């Protein structure tokens, strides 16, 4: 039987567009008021207990994330709060200092196979986010010039599936509006979901 397009596209059918921003509040205002997108869920301490590895070295990166959906596409806004070495501080800013498109992300069903295939095609791991035990939570890969942005590979853990689904549900509610929900980190967001289920 011939392979379908879904079979051939090994990165999975879900994707994220991520933007590096110089002012989180201004970016949220643009997306919610101008684009009428939202709601957004903000994680003020996005790294939590995880470790950020930048070009082989652990780096004390402090950054906030805001997540939302437009249809099935996840939107991520990234704001780094300090000047620790990272793929964010390395990223080229536009002349106005407003940040810009930083990466596209996929969560493939077979993460190791996807990583190997991309590496064989010239993609290079430049950063990762790891659990306290050292397990890979996120890969960032430098892409060939034709892509124009970095590529992120994300393993779909059960916890990540829960909070991604919850954010998408918020965005699909008829009364969702353009609210901004704020949490210290993802653990606090997951705790709020668990409390709602009780």
PDB file of C-alpha atoms in Angstrom, residues 37-41 67-71 162-181:
ATOM      1  CA  UNK A  37      -6.652  36.035  19.262  1.00  0.00           C
ATOM      2  CA  UNK A  38      -6.699  34.325  22.609  1.00  0.00           C
ATOM      3  CA  UNK A  39      -7.053  33.647  25.368  1.00  0.00           C
ATOM      4  CA  UNK A  40      -3.377  33.313  26.257  1.00  0.00           C
ATOM      5  CA  UNK A  41      -1.925  31.358  29.166  1.00  0.00           C
ATOM      6  CA  UNK A  67       0.617  30.102  24.755  1.00  0.00           C
ATOM      7  CA  UNK A  68      -2.558  30.219  22.703  1.00  0.00           C
ATOM      8  CA  UNK A  69      -4.090  28.613  19.619  1.00  0.00           C
ATOM      9  CA  UNK A  70      -5.275  29.883  16.267  1.00  0.00           C
ATOM     10  CA  UNK A  71      -7.202  26.934  14.915  1.00  0.00           C
ATOM     11  CA  UNK A 162      -2.953  17.664  29.339  1.00  0.00           C
ATOM     12  CA  UNK A 163      -1.940  21.312  29.443  1.00  0.00           C
ATOM     13  CA  UNK A 164      -1.817  21.718  25.655  1.00  0.00           C
ATOM     14  CA  UNK A 165      -5.330  20.259  25.450  1.00  0.00           C
ATOM     15  CA  UNK A 166      -6.544  22.521  28.233  1.00  0.00           C
ATOM     16  CA  UNK A 167      -5.196  25.653  26.527  1.00  0.00           C
ATOM     17  CA  UNK A 168      -6.811  24.611  23.245  1.00  0.00           C
ATOM     18  CA  UNK A 169     -10.119  24.023  25.040  1.00  0.00           C
ATOM     19  CA  UNK A 170      -9.937  27.527  26.524  1.00  0.00           C
ATOM     20  CA  UNK A 171      -9.397  28.977  23.047  1.00  0.00           C
ATOM     21  CA  UNK A 172     -12.358  27.070  21.606  1.00  0.00           C
ATOM     22  CA  UNK A 173     -14.897  28.164  24.204  1.00  0.00           C
ATOM     23  CA  UNK A 174     -17.598  30.463  22.775  1.00  0.00           C
ATOM     24  CA  UNK A 175     -17.067  32.884  25.664  1.00  0.00           C
ATOM     25  CA  UNK A 176     -13.258  32.661  25.573  1.00  0.00           C
ATOM     26  CA  UNK A 177     -12.656  36.257  24.573  1.00  0.00           C
ATOM     27  CA  UNK A 178      -9.141  37.621  24.701  1.00  0.00           C
ATOM     28  CA  UNK A 179      -8.364  36.966  28.357  1.00  0.00           C
ATOM     29  CA  UNK A 180      -4.846  36.462  29.684  1.00  0.00           C
ATOM     30  CA  UNK A 181      -4.452  33.785  32.359  1.00  0.00           C
TER      31      UNK A 181
END
